[in-house]
Amino acid sequence: MDIKRQKDEAKRYLKGAIFILILAMGILVIAFGFVKTTSNATYDQTMILFIEKTGENITTPILVPTGAGGKEIVIPEEERLSLGKEKIIISLKEGETVSEEIMIKNMENRSVKINLDLSRMNINARIRDYSFSLGAGESKTITIELSAENIKPGLYLGSIFVDNGFVKKEIFVIAEVQSASQALSFELEVPSRFSVISPGEFVDTKAIISITGEKANVNLKYYITNEKIAPILVAEENLEVINSINFEKKIKVHESLDEGDYVLYARATSGENVAVRSFEFEAARLPTPRNYLIEASAILIGIAAVTYIIFKFFVPRR
C-alpha cells in the first residue's frame, strides 16, 4: 500500500508539474498576444502623432502689431506669403506658347517686396514683372508665358520661386512637349489611388495610342524621374498600331527608390513623331500593417490551453 500510495502521489506531483508548465505556456501565449496588440496600438498612435506634428508649421513665428489696442498677432512664417497655386501642369506642342496666371498675396501687416526667380525652369518662361511691391494684405495676379519654341518633344520639370524677403515658396512646373504633327496621339490613364506608392509596388496604367495612318510601329517607354535624378527607364515595349490601340500595363516602382515626389513619364515614338504623358506620385514607405490573424491565433491558443487544463485537472469525471 505504501508503494502504491507513493506512486499515486508521484503521479499527482507529475500532473501538477505538467499543469504548472502548461498554464505558464498558456499565460505566456496570452501575454505575447496582448503585448503585441498593445505595442502595435502604441505604434499606430505614435505614427499618427508624428504625422500630425510634421504636418504643423514648425518655423519660427513672428509678432506683427495689429495697430488696434496694441495687441500683437503671431503669424507663422509659412503663412506670411500666399500663392494661388503650388503646381503648374501643362501640355503643349513644339513652338506653342501658353499662359498661366498666378495669384500672389502679402499676408503681413506691412509692405513687402516680391521677387520671382525662373532660373530653375527648363523650358522658355517669361514674366513681365520679376520684382514688385505689395502693401499689407494686398494681392496681385501675374501672368507667366511658357513656350516650347526651339524645344524638343519630351518632359520638362522646373520650378518658379517666389520670395518676399522672409519666405521663399516654390511652384512646381511639369511641361509635356508634344510633336507639332498630329500623326501620333497618346493618352495615359493612372487611377488617383496611386498618388502615394510604396517602393516595390506596382502602378496600374492604361495607354491609348492613335495614329492618323492605317498602321505604324510605336515604341513606348516608361520612365520615373524628378528634378534631382535623370529619367530611369522602368519598362519598354514595341507595338504595331492599326488605327488605334489601348491596353493596360503594370509598372513597378523599384524598391531602391528614395522617398519623395516623382513623375511617371511615358514617351511614345513613331518615326519623327513623339507624344508624352506623365503622372505625379509620392514614394513613401508605409508602416507594415498589423497581422490581426496572428494576434487572434495567439490569444485563442492561450485560451484553449487554459480551458484544456481546467477541464483536464479540475472538472471531476463521472
PDB file of C-alpha atoms in Angstrom:
ATOM      1  CA  MET A   1       0.000   0.000   0.000  1.00  0.00           C
ATOM      2  CA  ASP A   2       2.841   2.385   0.825  1.00  0.00           C
ATOM      3  CA  ILE A   3       4.419   1.798  -2.561  1.00  0.00           C
ATOM      4  CA  LYS A   4       1.084   2.317  -4.322  1.00  0.00           C
ATOM      5  CA  ARG A   5       0.436   5.461  -2.303  1.00  0.00           C
ATOM      6  CA  GLN A   6       3.871   6.790  -3.214  1.00  0.00           C
ATOM      7  CA  LYS A   7       3.233   6.063  -6.880  1.00  0.00           C
ATOM      8  CA  ASP A   8      -0.119   7.852  -6.699  1.00  0.00           C
ATOM      9  CA  GLU A   9       1.494  10.855  -5.018  1.00  0.00           C
ATOM     10  CA  ALA A  10       4.257  10.887  -7.638  1.00  0.00           C
ATOM     11  CA  LYS A  11       1.631  10.869 -10.374  1.00  0.00           C
ATOM     12  CA  ARG A  12      -0.167  13.760  -8.694  1.00  0.00           C
ATOM     13  CA  TYR A  13       3.066  15.712  -8.371  1.00  0.00           C
ATOM     14  CA  LEU A  14       3.851  14.971 -12.022  1.00  0.00           C
ATOM     15  CA  LYS A  15       0.390  16.104 -13.108  1.00  0.00           C
ATOM     16  CA  GLY A  16       0.801  19.224 -11.006  1.00  0.00           C
ATOM     17  CA  ALA A  17       4.125  19.986 -12.636  1.00  0.00           C
ATOM     18  CA  ILE A  18       2.665  19.425 -16.084  1.00  0.00           C
ATOM     19  CA  PHE A  19      -0.287  21.604 -15.108  1.00  0.00           C
ATOM     20  CA  ILE A  20       2.010  24.433 -13.991  1.00  0.00           C
ATOM     21  CA  LEU A  21       4.106  24.099 -17.151  1.00  0.00           C
ATOM     22  CA  ILE A  22       1.095  24.164 -19.479  1.00  0.00           C
ATOM     23  CA  LEU A  23      -0.508  27.000 -17.500  1.00  0.00           C
ATOM     24  CA  ALA A  24       2.714  29.015 -17.783  1.00  0.00           C
ATOM     25  CA  MET A  25       2.857  28.388 -21.508  1.00  0.00           C
ATOM     26  CA  GLY A  26      -0.774  29.458 -21.869  1.00  0.00           C
ATOM     27  CA  ILE A  27      -0.145  32.643 -19.879  1.00  0.00           C
ATOM     28  CA  LEU A  28       2.923  33.404 -21.976  1.00  0.00           C
ATOM     29  CA  VAL A  29       0.978  32.941 -25.216  1.00  0.00           C
ATOM     30  CA  ILE A  30      -1.829  35.214 -23.986  1.00  0.00           C
ATOM     31  CA  ALA A  31       0.680  37.765 -22.727  1.00  0.00           C
ATOM     32  CA  PHE A  32       2.512  37.682 -26.062  1.00  0.00           C
ATOM     33  CA  GLY A  33      -0.699  38.376 -27.952  1.00  0.00           C
ATOM     34  CA  PHE A  34      -1.663  41.172 -25.563  1.00  0.00           C
ATOM     35  CA  VAL A  35       1.756  42.840 -25.584  1.00  0.00           C
ATOM     36  CA  LYS A  36       1.957  42.648 -29.370  1.00  0.00           C
ATOM     37  CA  THR A  37      -1.512  44.143 -29.700  1.00  0.00           C
ATOM     38  CA  THR A  38      -0.861  46.993 -27.268  1.00  0.00           C
ATOM     39  CA  SER A  39       2.586  47.693 -28.686  1.00  0.00           C
ATOM     40  CA  ASN A  40       1.155  47.914 -32.183  1.00  0.00           C
ATOM     41  CA  ALA A  41      -1.609  50.178 -30.927  1.00  0.00           C
ATOM     42  CA  THR A  42       1.010  52.410 -29.319  1.00  0.00           C
ATOM     43  CA  TYR A  43       2.989  52.372 -32.565  1.00  0.00           C
ATOM     44  CA  ASP A  44      -0.082  53.400 -34.549  1.00  0.00           C
ATOM     45  CA  GLN A  45      -0.772  56.261 -32.147  1.00  0.00           C
ATOM     46  CA  THR A  46       2.857  57.332 -32.330  1.00  0.00           C
ATOM     47  CA  MET A  47       2.676  57.368 -36.120  1.00  0.00           C
ATOM     48  CA  ILE A  48      -0.466  59.485 -36.008  1.00  0.00           C
ATOM     49  CA  LEU A  49       1.121  61.955 -33.608  1.00  0.00           C
ATOM     50  CA  PHE A  50       4.256  62.074 -35.739  1.00  0.00           C
ATOM     51  CA  ILE A  51       2.269  62.791 -38.875  1.00  0.00           C
ATOM     52  CA  GLU A  52       0.291  65.482 -37.094  1.00  0.00           C
ATOM     53  CA  LYS A  53       3.458  67.073 -35.786  1.00  0.00           C
ATOM     54  CA  THR A  54       5.208  67.048 -39.145  1.00  0.00           C
ATOM     55  CA  GLY A  55       2.091  68.495 -40.718  1.00  0.00           C
ATOM     56  CA  GLU A  56       2.380  71.551 -38.479  1.00  0.00           C
ATOM     57  CA  ASN A  57       4.433  74.589 -39.364  1.00  0.00           C
ATOM     58  CA  ILE A  58       7.434  74.455 -37.061  1.00  0.00           C
ATOM     59  CA  THR A  59       9.197  77.541 -38.411  1.00  0.00           C
ATOM     60  CA  THR A  60       9.801  80.445 -36.068  1.00  0.00           C
ATOM     61  CA  PRO A  61       6.725  82.702 -35.888  1.00  0.00           C
ATOM     62  CA  ILE A  62       6.896  86.483 -35.888  1.00  0.00           C
ATOM     63  CA  LEU A  63       4.927  89.096 -33.957  1.00  0.00           C
ATOM     64  CA  VAL A  64       3.125  91.634 -36.109  1.00  0.00           C
ATOM     65  CA  PRO A  65       1.372  94.634 -34.442  1.00  0.00           C
ATOM     66  CA  THR A  66      -2.277  94.966 -35.390  1.00  0.00           C
ATOM     67  CA  GLY A  67      -2.420  98.644 -34.586  1.00  0.00           C
ATOM     68  CA  ALA A  68      -5.608  98.125 -32.554  1.00  0.00           C
ATOM     69  CA  GLY A  69      -5.223  98.154 -28.769  1.00  0.00           C
ATOM     70  CA  GLY A  70      -1.509  97.494 -29.005  1.00  0.00           C
ATOM     71  CA  LYS A  71      -2.123  93.755 -29.349  1.00  0.00           C
ATOM     72  CA  GLU A  72       0.116  91.509 -31.420  1.00  0.00           C
ATOM     73  CA  ILE A  73      -0.785  88.602 -33.696  1.00  0.00           C
ATOM     74  CA  VAL A  74       1.540  85.638 -34.129  1.00  0.00           C
ATOM     75  CA  ILE A  75       1.883  84.817 -37.826  1.00  0.00           C
ATOM     76  CA  PRO A  76       3.705  81.571 -38.671  1.00  0.00           C
ATOM     77  CA  GLU A  77       6.452  82.127 -41.213  1.00  0.00           C
ATOM     78  CA  GLU A  78       4.822  79.858 -43.785  1.00  0.00           C
ATOM     79  CA  GLU A  79       1.632  81.960 -43.762  1.00  0.00           C
ATOM     80  CA  ARG A  80       3.330  85.267 -44.468  1.00  0.00           C
ATOM     81  CA  LEU A  81       3.032  84.686 -48.225  1.00  0.00           C
ATOM     82  CA  SER A  82       0.093  83.115 -50.066  1.00  0.00           C
ATOM     83  CA  LEU A  83       0.152  81.648 -53.596  1.00  0.00           C
ATOM     84  CA  GLY A  84      -2.886  80.860 -55.700  1.00  0.00           C
ATOM     85  CA  LYS A  85      -1.323  77.593 -56.889  1.00  0.00           C
ATOM     86  CA  GLU A  86       1.575  75.374 -55.900  1.00  0.00           C
ATOM     87  CA  LYS A  87       1.820  73.414 -59.134  1.00  0.00           C
ATOM     88  CA  ILE A  88       1.502  74.012 -62.891  1.00  0.00           C
ATOM     89  CA  ILE A  89       0.939  71.080 -65.265  1.00  0.00           C
ATOM     90  CA  ILE A  90       0.740  71.905 -68.965  1.00  0.00           C
ATOM     91  CA  SER A  91       0.836  70.094 -72.308  1.00  0.00           C
ATOM     92  CA  LEU A  92       1.889  71.993 -75.424  1.00  0.00           C
ATOM     93  CA  LYS A  93       3.208  71.325 -78.911  1.00  0.00           C
ATOM     94  CA  GLU A  94       6.560  72.294 -80.383  1.00  0.00           C
ATOM     95  CA  GLY A  95       6.659  76.028 -80.987  1.00  0.00           C
ATOM     96  CA  GLU A  96       3.482  76.667 -78.982  1.00  0.00           C
ATOM     97  CA  THR A  97       3.164  79.223 -76.166  1.00  0.00           C
ATOM     98  CA  VAL A  98       0.678  79.030 -73.290  1.00  0.00           C
ATOM     99  CA  SER A  99      -0.072  81.404 -70.431  1.00  0.00           C
ATOM    100  CA  GLU A 100      -0.658  80.642 -66.756  1.00  0.00           C
ATOM    101  CA  GLU A 101      -1.885  83.040 -64.074  1.00  0.00           C
ATOM    102  CA  ILE A 102      -0.514  83.027 -60.528  1.00  0.00           C
ATOM    103  CA  MET A 103      -2.082  84.986 -57.657  1.00  0.00           C
ATOM    104  CA  ILE A 104       0.390  86.260 -55.045  1.00  0.00           C
ATOM    105  CA  LYS A 105      -0.866  87.757 -51.770  1.00  0.00           C
ATOM    106  CA  ASN A 106       1.016  89.502 -48.995  1.00  0.00           C
ATOM    107  CA  MET A 107      -0.383  88.205 -45.679  1.00  0.00           C
ATOM    108  CA  GLU A 108       1.606  90.587 -43.488  1.00  0.00           C
ATOM    109  CA  ASN A 109       0.512  93.890 -41.990  1.00  0.00           C
ATOM    110  CA  ARG A 110       3.265  95.780 -43.771  1.00  0.00           C
ATOM    111  CA  SER A 111       4.529  96.287 -47.296  1.00  0.00           C
ATOM    112  CA  VAL A 112       6.954  93.749 -48.743  1.00  0.00           C
ATOM    113  CA  LYS A 113       8.924  93.372 -51.954  1.00  0.00           C
ATOM    114  CA  ILE A 114       8.186  90.277 -54.045  1.00  0.00           C
ATOM    115  CA  ASN A 115      10.892  88.697 -56.198  1.00  0.00           C
ATOM    116  CA  LEU A 116      10.374  85.906 -58.731  1.00  0.00           C
ATOM    117  CA  ASP A 117      13.119  83.520 -59.860  1.00  0.00           C
ATOM    118  CA  LEU A 118      12.809  81.434 -63.064  1.00  0.00           C
ATOM    119  CA  SER A 119      16.390  80.116 -63.103  1.00  0.00           C
ATOM    120  CA  ARG A 120      15.191  76.546 -62.430  1.00  0.00           C
ATOM    121  CA  MET A 121      12.867  76.444 -65.461  1.00  0.00           C
ATOM    122  CA  ASN A 122      13.865  74.013 -68.227  1.00  0.00           C
ATOM    123  CA  ILE A 123      11.604  75.459 -70.918  1.00  0.00           C
ATOM    124  CA  ASN A 124      11.235  79.043 -72.086  1.00  0.00           C
ATOM    125  CA  ALA A 125       9.489  81.114 -69.417  1.00  0.00           C
ATOM    126  CA  ARG A 126       8.798  84.826 -69.322  1.00  0.00           C
ATOM    127  CA  ILE A 127       7.167  87.177 -66.790  1.00  0.00           C
ATOM    128  CA  ARG A 128       6.622  90.905 -67.245  1.00  0.00           C
ATOM    129  CA  ASP A 129       7.328  91.860 -63.608  1.00  0.00           C
ATOM    130  CA  TYR A 130      10.073  89.929 -61.857  1.00  0.00           C
ATOM    131  CA  SER A 131      10.011  92.258 -58.863  1.00  0.00           C
ATOM    132  CA  PHE A 132       7.247  94.384 -57.350  1.00  0.00           C
ATOM    133  CA  SER A 133       5.881  95.601 -54.013  1.00  0.00           C
ATOM    134  CA  LEU A 134       2.700  94.557 -52.237  1.00  0.00           C
ATOM    135  CA  GLY A 135       1.054  96.508 -49.447  1.00  0.00           C
ATOM    136  CA  ALA A 136      -0.364  94.934 -46.287  1.00  0.00           C
ATOM    137  CA  GLY A 137      -2.943  92.314 -47.312  1.00  0.00           C
ATOM    138  CA  GLU A 138      -2.581  93.254 -50.981  1.00  0.00           C
ATOM    139  CA  SER A 139      -2.561  90.681 -53.784  1.00  0.00           C
ATOM    140  CA  LYS A 140      -1.530  90.670 -57.430  1.00  0.00           C
ATOM    141  CA  THR A 141      -2.136  88.245 -60.276  1.00  0.00           C
ATOM    142  CA  ILE A 142       0.805  87.795 -62.611  1.00  0.00           C
ATOM    143  CA  THR A 143       0.922  86.031 -65.979  1.00  0.00           C
ATOM    144  CA  ILE A 144       3.726  83.675 -66.905  1.00  0.00           C
ATOM    145  CA  GLU A 145       4.275  82.653 -70.523  1.00  0.00           C
ATOM    146  CA  LEU A 146       5.625  79.155 -71.127  1.00  0.00           C
ATOM    147  CA  SER A 147       6.923  78.475 -74.613  1.00  0.00           C
ATOM    148  CA  ALA A 148       8.127  75.335 -76.423  1.00  0.00           C
ATOM    149  CA  GLU A 149       9.880  77.357 -79.133  1.00  0.00           C
ATOM    150  CA  ASN A 150      13.094  75.531 -80.149  1.00  0.00           C
ATOM    151  CA  ILE A 151      12.302  72.863 -77.545  1.00  0.00           C
ATOM    152  CA  LYS A 152      12.376  69.183 -78.500  1.00  0.00           C
ATOM    153  CA  PRO A 153       9.445  66.916 -77.534  1.00  0.00           C
ATOM    154  CA  GLY A 154       9.771  65.450 -74.068  1.00  0.00           C
ATOM    155  CA  LEU A 155       9.029  66.034 -70.390  1.00  0.00           C
ATOM    156  CA  TYR A 156      10.426  69.152 -68.735  1.00  0.00           C
ATOM    157  CA  LEU A 157      10.404  69.737 -64.979  1.00  0.00           C
ATOM    158  CA  GLY A 158      11.116  73.071 -63.376  1.00  0.00           C
ATOM    159  CA  SER A 159      10.297  75.461 -60.547  1.00  0.00           C
ATOM    160  CA  ILE A 160       9.231  79.062 -60.092  1.00  0.00           C
ATOM    161  CA  PHE A 161      10.399  80.595 -56.814  1.00  0.00           C
ATOM    162  CA  VAL A 162       8.505  83.424 -55.109  1.00  0.00           C
ATOM    163  CA  ASP A 163      10.358  85.303 -52.358  1.00  0.00           C
ATOM    164  CA  ASN A 164       9.169  88.155 -50.096  1.00  0.00           C
ATOM    165  CA  GLY A 165      12.442  88.565 -48.218  1.00  0.00           C
ATOM    166  CA  PHE A 166      11.325  86.310 -45.362  1.00  0.00           C
ATOM    167  CA  VAL A 167       9.674  83.318 -47.021  1.00  0.00           C
ATOM    168  CA  LYS A 168      10.620  81.553 -50.263  1.00  0.00           C
ATOM    169  CA  LYS A 169       7.945  79.389 -51.845  1.00  0.00           C
ATOM    170  CA  GLU A 170       8.130  77.080 -54.852  1.00  0.00           C
ATOM    171  CA  ILE A 171       5.688  76.444 -57.686  1.00  0.00           C
ATOM    172  CA  PHE A 172       6.478  73.099 -59.326  1.00  0.00           C
ATOM    173  CA  VAL A 173       6.102  73.031 -63.129  1.00  0.00           C
ATOM    174  CA  ILE A 174       5.520  69.933 -65.279  1.00  0.00           C
ATOM    175  CA  ALA A 175       5.579  70.626 -69.024  1.00  0.00           C
ATOM    176  CA  GLU A 176       4.740  67.933 -71.586  1.00  0.00           C
ATOM    177  CA  VAL A 177       6.009  68.970 -75.032  1.00  0.00           C
ATOM    178  CA  GLN A 178       4.479  67.059 -77.959  1.00  0.00           C
ATOM    179  CA  SER A 179       5.481  66.914 -81.624  1.00  0.00           C
ATOM    180  CA  ALA A 180       3.825  69.578 -83.747  1.00  0.00           C
ATOM    181  CA  SER A 181       2.473  66.869 -86.060  1.00  0.00           C
ATOM    182  CA  GLN A 182      -0.974  65.355 -85.421  1.00  0.00           C
ATOM    183  CA  ALA A 183       0.147  61.956 -86.731  1.00  0.00           C
ATOM    184  CA  LEU A 184       0.524  60.414 -83.229  1.00  0.00           C
ATOM    185  CA  SER A 185      -1.827  60.776 -80.283  1.00  0.00           C
ATOM    186  CA  PHE A 186      -1.128  59.296 -76.851  1.00  0.00           C
ATOM    187  CA  GLU A 187      -3.044  59.292 -73.570  1.00  0.00           C
ATOM    188  CA  LEU A 188      -2.014  57.748 -70.243  1.00  0.00           C
ATOM    189  CA  GLU A 189      -4.543  56.993 -67.517  1.00  0.00           C
ATOM    190  CA  VAL A 190      -3.468  56.236 -63.927  1.00  0.00           C
ATOM    191  CA  PRO A 191      -6.007  55.862 -61.072  1.00  0.00           C
ATOM    192  CA  SER A 192      -5.686  58.550 -58.391  1.00  0.00           C
ATOM    193  CA  ARG A 193      -5.187  55.896 -55.688  1.00  0.00           C
ATOM    194  CA  PHE A 194      -1.581  55.590 -56.918  1.00  0.00           C
ATOM    195  CA  SER A 195      -0.765  59.172 -55.944  1.00  0.00           C
ATOM    196  CA  VAL A 196       1.091  57.658 -52.963  1.00  0.00           C
ATOM    197  CA  ILE A 197       3.069  54.488 -53.674  1.00  0.00           C
ATOM    198  CA  SER A 198       5.362  52.370 -51.546  1.00  0.00           C
ATOM    199  CA  PRO A 199       8.635  51.405 -53.312  1.00  0.00           C
ATOM    200  CA  GLY A 200       8.307  47.864 -54.648  1.00  0.00           C
ATOM    201  CA  GLU A 201       4.616  48.231 -55.521  1.00  0.00           C
ATOM    202  CA  PHE A 202       3.088  48.252 -58.993  1.00  0.00           C
ATOM    203  CA  VAL A 203       1.215  51.119 -60.650  1.00  0.00           C
ATOM    204  CA  ASP A 204      -1.759  50.254 -62.879  1.00  0.00           C
ATOM    205  CA  THR A 205      -1.695  52.235 -66.129  1.00  0.00           C
ATOM    206  CA  LYS A 206      -3.849  52.337 -69.239  1.00  0.00           C
ATOM    207  CA  ALA A 207      -2.356  53.588 -72.510  1.00  0.00           C
ATOM    208  CA  ILE A 208      -4.357  54.787 -75.519  1.00  0.00           C
ATOM    209  CA  ILE A 209      -2.398  55.301 -78.760  1.00  0.00           C
ATOM    210  CA  SER A 210      -3.889  56.559 -82.019  1.00  0.00           C
ATOM    211  CA  ILE A 211      -2.294  57.257 -85.422  1.00  0.00           C
ATOM    212  CA  THR A 212      -3.503  59.090 -88.497  1.00  0.00           C
ATOM    213  CA  GLY A 213      -2.409  56.354 -90.936  1.00  0.00           C
ATOM    214  CA  GLU A 214      -3.603  52.786 -91.141  1.00  0.00           C
ATOM    215  CA  LYS A 215      -0.609  51.164 -89.464  1.00  0.00           C
ATOM    216  CA  ALA A 216       2.569  52.237 -87.670  1.00  0.00           C
ATOM    217  CA  ASN A 217       5.217  50.856 -85.332  1.00  0.00           C
ATOM    218  CA  VAL A 218       5.284  52.645 -81.991  1.00  0.00           C
ATOM    219  CA  ASN A 219       7.957  52.449 -79.303  1.00  0.00           C
ATOM    220  CA  LEU A 220       6.637  53.100 -75.809  1.00  0.00           C
ATOM    221  CA  LYS A 221       8.961  53.776 -72.890  1.00  0.00           C
ATOM    222  CA  TYR A 222       8.142  54.411 -69.235  1.00  0.00           C
ATOM    223  CA  TYR A 223      10.450  56.421 -67.000  1.00  0.00           C
ATOM    224  CA  ILE A 224      10.482  57.578 -63.381  1.00  0.00           C
ATOM    225  CA  THR A 225      12.113  60.912 -62.699  1.00  0.00           C
ATOM    226  CA  ASN A 226      12.112  64.129 -60.668  1.00  0.00           C
ATOM    227  CA  GLU A 227      14.137  67.347 -60.552  1.00  0.00           C
ATOM    228  CA  LYS A 228      17.011  65.647 -58.743  1.00  0.00           C
ATOM    229  CA  ILE A 229      17.540  62.496 -60.824  1.00  0.00           C
ATOM    230  CA  ALA A 230      17.812  61.677 -64.526  1.00  0.00           C
ATOM    231  CA  PRO A 231      14.918  59.638 -66.002  1.00  0.00           C
ATOM    232  CA  ILE A 232      15.128  55.955 -65.023  1.00  0.00           C
ATOM    233  CA  LEU A 233      13.815  53.555 -67.664  1.00  0.00           C
ATOM    234  CA  VAL A 234      11.420  51.117 -65.941  1.00  0.00           C
ATOM    235  CA  ALA A 235       9.596  49.496 -68.897  1.00  0.00           C
ATOM    236  CA  GLU A 236       9.615  49.425 -72.698  1.00  0.00           C
ATOM    237  CA  GLU A 237       7.667  47.762 -75.464  1.00  0.00           C
ATOM    238  CA  ASN A 238       7.304  47.924 -79.237  1.00  0.00           C
ATOM    239  CA  LEU A 239       3.798  47.927 -80.656  1.00  0.00           C
ATOM    240  CA  GLU A 240       2.219  47.596 -84.062  1.00  0.00           C
ATOM    241  CA  VAL A 241      -0.680  50.015 -84.064  1.00  0.00           C
ATOM    242  CA  ILE A 242      -3.517  49.749 -86.567  1.00  0.00           C
ATOM    243  CA  ASN A 243      -5.557  52.962 -86.302  1.00  0.00           C
ATOM    244  CA  SER A 244      -5.601  52.848 -82.503  1.00  0.00           C
ATOM    245  CA  ILE A 245      -4.842  50.590 -79.568  1.00  0.00           C
ATOM    246  CA  ASN A 246      -5.498  50.665 -75.832  1.00  0.00           C
ATOM    247  CA  PHE A 247      -4.016  48.357 -73.235  1.00  0.00           C
ATOM    248  CA  GLU A 248      -3.249  48.114 -69.537  1.00  0.00           C
ATOM    249  CA  LYS A 249       0.197  47.700 -68.028  1.00  0.00           C
ATOM    250  CA  LYS A 250       1.616  47.393 -64.529  1.00  0.00           C
ATOM    251  CA  ILE A 251       4.700  49.495 -63.828  1.00  0.00           C
ATOM    252  CA  LYS A 252       6.864  48.558 -60.862  1.00  0.00           C
ATOM    253  CA  VAL A 253       8.263  51.263 -58.607  1.00  0.00           C
ATOM    254  CA  HIS A 254      11.736  49.997 -57.760  1.00  0.00           C
ATOM    255  CA  GLU A 255      12.467  49.071 -54.143  1.00  0.00           C
ATOM    256  CA  SER A 256      15.597  51.243 -54.031  1.00  0.00           C
ATOM    257  CA  LEU A 257      13.673  54.423 -54.833  1.00  0.00           C
ATOM    258  CA  ASP A 258      14.074  57.018 -52.084  1.00  0.00           C
ATOM    259  CA  GLU A 259      11.057  58.646 -50.506  1.00  0.00           C
ATOM    260  CA  GLY A 260       9.918  61.829 -52.215  1.00  0.00           C
ATOM    261  CA  ASP A 261       7.919  63.249 -55.112  1.00  0.00           C
ATOM    262  CA  TYR A 262       8.348  61.700 -58.562  1.00  0.00           C
ATOM    263  CA  VAL A 263       6.842  61.739 -62.039  1.00  0.00           C
ATOM    264  CA  LEU A 264       5.959  58.634 -64.045  1.00  0.00           C
ATOM    265  CA  TYR A 265       6.835  59.704 -67.590  1.00  0.00           C
ATOM    266  CA  ALA A 266       5.630  57.755 -70.656  1.00  0.00           C
ATOM    267  CA  ARG A 267       7.044  58.549 -74.118  1.00  0.00           C
ATOM    268  CA  ALA A 268       5.522  57.182 -77.343  1.00  0.00           C
ATOM    269  CA  THR A 269       7.646  57.444 -80.517  1.00  0.00           C
ATOM    270  CA  SER A 270       6.741  56.636 -84.122  1.00  0.00           C
ATOM    271  CA  GLY A 271       9.346  57.810 -86.624  1.00  0.00           C
ATOM    272  CA  GLU A 272       9.788  61.558 -86.069  1.00  0.00           C
ATOM    273  CA  ASN A 273       6.575  61.861 -84.065  1.00  0.00           C
ATOM    274  CA  VAL A 274       6.741  61.957 -80.264  1.00  0.00           C
ATOM    275  CA  ALA A 275       3.937  62.164 -77.707  1.00  0.00           C
ATOM    276  CA  VAL A 276       4.477  62.250 -73.935  1.00  0.00           C
ATOM    277  CA  ARG A 277       2.267  61.938 -70.876  1.00  0.00           C
ATOM    278  CA  SER A 278       3.023  61.994 -67.154  1.00  0.00           C
ATOM    279  CA  PHE A 279       1.613  61.192 -63.718  1.00  0.00           C
ATOM    280  CA  GLU A 280       2.892  62.676 -60.473  1.00  0.00           C
ATOM    281  CA  PHE A 281       3.170  60.490 -57.371  1.00  0.00           C
ATOM    282  CA  GLU A 282       4.794  60.328 -53.970  1.00  0.00           C
ATOM    283  CA  ALA A 283       7.040  57.431 -52.969  1.00  0.00           C
ATOM    284  CA  ALA A 284       6.517  56.712 -49.269  1.00  0.00           C
ATOM    285  CA  ARG A 285       7.465  53.686 -47.217  1.00  0.00           C
ATOM    286  CA  LEU A 286       4.218  52.947 -45.411  1.00  0.00           C
ATOM    287  CA  PRO A 287       4.178  51.217 -41.977  1.00  0.00           C
ATOM    288  CA  THR A 288       3.816  47.445 -42.098  1.00  0.00           C
ATOM    289  CA  PRO A 289       0.162  46.615 -41.422  1.00  0.00           C
ATOM    290  CA  ARG A 290      -0.655  44.702 -38.254  1.00  0.00           C
ATOM    291  CA  ASN A 291      -1.276  40.985 -38.692  1.00  0.00           C
ATOM    292  CA  TYR A 292      -4.538  40.579 -36.802  1.00  0.00           C
ATOM    293  CA  LEU A 293      -4.730  36.885 -37.741  1.00  0.00           C
ATOM    294  CA  ILE A 294      -1.527  36.044 -35.871  1.00  0.00           C
ATOM    295  CA  GLU A 295      -2.584  38.090 -32.868  1.00  0.00           C
ATOM    296  CA  ALA A 296      -6.013  36.453 -32.729  1.00  0.00           C
ATOM    297  CA  SER A 297      -4.473  32.992 -33.154  1.00  0.00           C
ATOM    298  CA  ALA A 298      -2.060  33.570 -30.265  1.00  0.00           C
ATOM    299  CA  ILE A 299      -4.880  34.664 -27.963  1.00  0.00           C
ATOM    300  CA  LEU A 300      -7.130  31.747 -28.985  1.00  0.00           C
ATOM    301  CA  ILE A 301      -4.349  29.211 -28.450  1.00  0.00           C
ATOM    302  CA  GLY A 302      -3.742  30.598 -24.977  1.00  0.00           C
ATOM    303  CA  ILE A 303      -7.452  30.426 -24.107  1.00  0.00           C
ATOM    304  CA  ALA A 304      -7.663  26.883 -25.481  1.00  0.00           C
ATOM    305  CA  ALA A 305      -4.671  25.757 -23.390  1.00  0.00           C
ATOM    306  CA  VAL A 306      -6.114  27.200 -20.174  1.00  0.00           C
ATOM    307  CA  THR A 307      -9.538  25.691 -20.911  1.00  0.00           C
ATOM    308  CA  TYR A 308      -7.978  22.268 -21.527  1.00  0.00           C
ATOM    309  CA  ILE A 309      -6.100  22.427 -18.244  1.00  0.00           C
ATOM    310  CA  ILE A 310      -9.220  23.369 -16.292  1.00  0.00           C
ATOM    311  CA  PHE A 311     -11.304  20.553 -17.755  1.00  0.00           C
ATOM    312  CA  LYS A 312      -8.446  18.051 -17.517  1.00  0.00           C
ATOM    313  CA  PHE A 313      -7.485  18.575 -13.913  1.00  0.00           C
ATOM    314  CA  PHE A 314     -10.287  20.423 -12.126  1.00  0.00           C
ATOM    315  CA  VAL A 315     -13.595  19.201 -13.558  1.00  0.00           C
ATOM    316  CA  PRO A 316     -14.486  15.924 -11.829  1.00  0.00           C
ATOM    317  CA  ARG A 317     -15.141  12.959 -14.096  1.00  0.00           C
ATOM    318  CA  ARG A 318     -18.297  10.888 -13.739  1.00  0.00           C
TER     319      ARG A 318
END
